[in-house]
Amino acid sequence: MRFRALLPVLALVAGLTPALPAQAAPGDVWVILEPEANLSAAPKARSRTARGQLVVDALKDTAVRTQSDVRKYLKDEKLDSESFWVTNAILVKDATPAQVRKLTAMGGVRQVRPPKTYTLAEPVRRAAAGAAGTGVEWGVADINADDVWKEYGRRGEDIVIANIDTGVQFDHPALRASYRGTNADGTVTHDYNWLDTSGHCAGGAPCDTHGHGTHTMGTMVGDDGQGNQIGVAPGVKWITANGCQTCSEEDLVAAAQWMLAPTDSHGQNPDVSKRPHIINNSWSSTEPTDEPIIEDILQAWAASGIMGVWANGNSGPACKTSGSPGSRTLNYSVGAYDVNGAIASFSSRGPGQNGETKPNIAAPGVDVRSALPGGSYGLMSGTSMAAPHAAGAVALLWSAFPDLVRDLDGTRALLDASAIDTADARCGGPAEDNNVFGEGRLDASALLAVAKVGLGTLAGTVTDAETGEPVPGATVSVTGARSRDAVTGRAGDYSLRLIGGEYQVKVKAFGYDDATRAATIAKDGTVTLDVRLAPTARVQVGGTVRDGSGQGWPLAAKVTASDGAGHTWTARSDAETGAYRLDLLPGTTYTLEAAAVPRGYTPAVRQVTVGTAPLTEDFALTVTLACEAPGYEPVLEGVTERLDSGLPGGWSVTNADPGFPGYAHEPGWVLNDPGGRTNRTGGKGGFAIVDSDHYGLHHVQETTLTSAAVDLSEAAAPALQFASDLEPRVNGTALVDVSLDGGRTWANVWKKAGYPGARGPGLQVVELPQAIGRTAVRVRFTFLGQLSGWWGIDDVFLGHRTCEKN
């Protein structure tokens, strides 16, 4: 296994393409510190400004308190750096490998890593620039935004919207009037309204050398006053930061920080009252992923009351192709459909993080006409074009119903409740909430109509009518003004946000009779509806769980019955008697498993068919070869290498060429503890270690420690035992292989990749039944990584290992 095969996997896991340096030279790194700020008090603030100030103060206080030691070191080393408070991190320029190692070892530092680059959700199709059109753009009319203007007399007034994109042509005929920097006398003021993160715009005025940002802003706010209505909410004011002119991590973080407290044109005098209400984002990971990206920053936005709207990505039509951050449960993402209401082939599908339905909603995103630099107009297609429709719809909602401003949960619920259900089962989910259209097609008029009626909450707990125990996994189906479903959690709980009105509630769960109830939901009210389900007929299955290796005593154990269709029942055996009982459905075959609570026993598994009569199933659990169970101790007959002073005879270390210019293995397994970790394996004295963190950047480890050959021909129960301390990062892999022919061929017998690792002290025991009768058995320990923690081992035993009563 060569390390060069692992780097593409890392790129996919991170959703990024790391830029490998051409040589081992100084490079930029992010120093990320602990802890994150506590923002829980912010949503309780009395005003929008106070809420924003609480967030900014908490973030700044945390940064000042925790970054001081690192900043002093950087100053002493004369390193250029930029400290951020929106995320507790410092970007360091041109750090040497030695300086990176020092930073990594400093107290309070959580991670040191190279910068990342993200990408725009580039349009999949665009047309050449042209002249202005006439009338209402099709997407604006499709979501009924123009009906909102007429019925409510609101076009987004009193709301400030922003995008983090490629910039905006501020004096475009369709955008100049709504730019917050445009004064009543026609002059412009760019203070607090524009941030040029990348220095692409001359003269201090907003510009757009790409076109993407101008186009997305046009869909949100565009109106030239001559009947060319391309924007959903032309009454709003807009501001912008060109954080995705390059989409570098530095620019994106700077733009995101500025949005929380915009500054004047000199970067001074931040003012949280000037932050936007809504931010549209059309950038994401380069590959579909659910991994968190700047999640702490987005949590700060939410705490401040800012609604972020995200393009879901253009990686369709396959399922599970959403890009992060849109794929995350924290964020509201948008898919794209065409003028006929059909989903765009490019529109990314879910599910997203933890099975979350993605996108959350769908909006017009095919052949959308909007503004382009140079005062022109053009067509683009992509979820980048869909997201601004949703951002504009939120602006209309908040303009008409100011009490919803900063109510992000309520706003998302209203968007969900008012969407036009659009069935598409290709990636899973019912008609009303699937992984192609999400909650359905965006309808701004319905959104405001639902807000007018108001939302209430239906919540409760589903329990077993006989035992009172919660019933997880029950389906709560609600029909009325809107049909909605919920599934109960582990505690049997559920909660639904519903449009006010009368509802019928039906509760179903496997193994229980259905129950139907009625509920009336009032605006801003909460109705608690607890439901007790009567179980169907059950048959008792019981017995005892005991030690089966000689002691014979009763055991506390978890006994689980699975029917193979996703339904499980569990019981705990009594620690004093070993007795357990399960009430199961008749006429069903189950897989029955007994797993002891005390460590050191091998679980027992068997198939049982339950009829109509009670069934007795006893279990006698045997101890594992590790001999961790109380009342037993290991007996070892073989060879143990302590690794105290140099490599034992016949042992060797091999370091593979990493295969990348400028990268070194540096030097792999050693016995001198260069990083000062001390022996945490559980062994004593010296030990072997490969310390990826200590070697730092520009060092890739593919290093193997191989044992001498051992004769196991007399071992009836051959095994490998070693003391271990494994602290891997996401991209670290630890492997143990065995050879039965002196090292000519190898087979893997133990592996740990990424988290959670196996921190020491830890005794690892690997049974080797394949080694029975073999005369030349060798083992090897291989570590693969880059800035990937460390692995220490000690007291390596090969031989006959049994477990006996003490």
PDB file of C-alpha atoms in Angstrom, residues 86 118-121 161-168 194-195 197 212-214 216-217 220 238-260 276 278-284 294 297-298 301 306 308-311 384:
ATOM      1  CA  VAL A  86     -14.881  35.329  13.676  1.00  0.00           C
ATOM      2  CA  TYR A 118     -12.962  26.612  -2.309  1.00  0.00           C
ATOM      3  CA  THR A 119     -14.785  27.158  -5.589  1.00  0.00           C
ATOM      4  CA  LEU A 120     -17.797  28.974  -6.920  1.00  0.00           C
ATOM      5  CA  ALA A 121     -20.771  26.830  -7.808  1.00  0.00           C
ATOM      6  CA  ILE A 161     -29.189  41.682   1.723  1.00  0.00           C
ATOM      7  CA  ALA A 162     -25.604  40.689   0.870  1.00  0.00           C
ATOM      8  CA  ASN A 163     -23.644  38.191  -1.137  1.00  0.00           C
ATOM      9  CA  ILE A 164     -20.165  36.777  -0.708  1.00  0.00           C
ATOM     10  CA  ASP A 165     -19.297  36.307  -4.326  1.00  0.00           C
ATOM     11  CA  THR A 166     -17.078  37.736  -7.085  1.00  0.00           C
ATOM     12  CA  GLY A 167     -18.155  41.314  -6.413  1.00  0.00           C
ATOM     13  CA  VAL A 168     -20.923  43.436  -7.939  1.00  0.00           C
ATOM     14  CA  TRP A 194     -18.252  47.055   0.291  1.00  0.00           C
ATOM     15  CA  LEU A 195     -15.193  44.926   1.132  1.00  0.00           C
ATOM     16  CA  THR A 197     -10.890  41.129   0.118  1.00  0.00           C
ATOM     17  CA  HIS A 212     -21.163  35.747 -11.174  1.00  0.00           C
ATOM     18  CA  GLY A 213     -21.710  38.113  -8.239  1.00  0.00           C
ATOM     19  CA  THR A 214     -23.463  40.760 -10.326  1.00  0.00           C
ATOM     20  CA  THR A 216     -26.741  36.655  -8.329  1.00  0.00           C
ATOM     21  CA  MET A 217     -27.296  40.128  -6.878  1.00  0.00           C
ATOM     22  CA  MET A 220     -32.179  39.232  -5.573  1.00  0.00           C
ATOM     23  CA  TRP A 238     -27.614  45.500  -0.769  1.00  0.00           C
ATOM     24  CA  ILE A 239     -23.966  45.311   0.278  1.00  0.00           C
ATOM     25  CA  THR A 240     -21.250  42.896  -0.805  1.00  0.00           C
ATOM     26  CA  ALA A 241     -17.773  41.430  -0.278  1.00  0.00           C
ATOM     27  CA  ASN A 242     -15.863  39.738  -3.095  1.00  0.00           C
ATOM     28  CA  GLY A 243     -14.671  36.854  -0.923  1.00  0.00           C
ATOM     29  CA  CYS A 244     -15.028  34.464  -3.838  1.00  0.00           C
ATOM     30  CA  GLN A 245     -13.127  36.447  -6.431  1.00  0.00           C
ATOM     31  CA  THR A 246     -10.408  33.927  -5.554  1.00  0.00           C
ATOM     32  CA  CYS A 247     -12.390  31.783  -3.073  1.00  0.00           C
ATOM     33  CA  SER A 248      -9.251  31.468  -0.949  1.00  0.00           C
ATOM     34  CA  GLU A 249      -9.897  30.555   2.651  1.00  0.00           C
ATOM     35  CA  GLU A 250      -8.316  33.825   3.788  1.00  0.00           C
ATOM     36  CA  ASP A 251     -10.659  35.919   1.623  1.00  0.00           C
ATOM     37  CA  LEU A 252     -13.748  33.942   2.624  1.00  0.00           C
ATOM     38  CA  VAL A 253     -12.992  34.223   6.341  1.00  0.00           C
ATOM     39  CA  ALA A 254     -12.278  37.951   5.990  1.00  0.00           C
ATOM     40  CA  ALA A 255     -15.550  38.470   4.121  1.00  0.00           C
ATOM     41  CA  ALA A 256     -17.536  36.424   6.639  1.00  0.00           C
ATOM     42  CA  GLN A 257     -16.020  38.380   9.544  1.00  0.00           C
ATOM     43  CA  TRP A 258     -16.789  41.719   7.878  1.00  0.00           C
ATOM     44  CA  MET A 259     -20.421  40.700   7.428  1.00  0.00           C
ATOM     45  CA  LEU A 260     -20.856  40.449  11.215  1.00  0.00           C
ATOM     46  CA  PRO A 276     -26.972  42.427   6.570  1.00  0.00           C
ATOM     47  CA  ILE A 278     -29.545  37.851   4.718  1.00  0.00           C
ATOM     48  CA  ILE A 279     -26.404  36.572   2.964  1.00  0.00           C
ATOM     49  CA  ASN A 280     -26.528  34.633  -0.301  1.00  0.00           C
ATOM     50  CA  ASN A 281     -23.664  32.162  -0.901  1.00  0.00           C
ATOM     51  CA  SER A 282     -22.865  30.440  -4.177  1.00  0.00           C
ATOM     52  CA  TRP A 283     -19.571  28.746  -3.281  1.00  0.00           C
ATOM     53  CA  SER A 284     -18.895  25.324  -1.791  1.00  0.00           C
ATOM     54  CA  ILE A 294     -16.212  27.197   8.410  1.00  0.00           C
ATOM     55  CA  ILE A 297     -18.389  31.082  11.469  1.00  0.00           C
ATOM     56  CA  LEU A 298     -21.801  30.068  10.180  1.00  0.00           C
ATOM     57  CA  TRP A 301     -23.951  34.251  11.715  1.00  0.00           C
ATOM     58  CA  ILE A 306     -28.225  36.468   9.913  1.00  0.00           C
ATOM     59  CA  GLY A 308     -27.503  32.334   5.223  1.00  0.00           C
ATOM     60  CA  VAL A 309     -28.820  30.842   1.956  1.00  0.00           C
ATOM     61  CA  TRP A 310     -26.689  28.360  -0.010  1.00  0.00           C
ATOM     62  CA  ALA A 311     -26.514  26.900  -3.486  1.00  0.00           C
ATOM     63  CA  SER A 384     -26.133  29.636  -7.945  1.00  0.00           C
TER      64      SER A 384
END
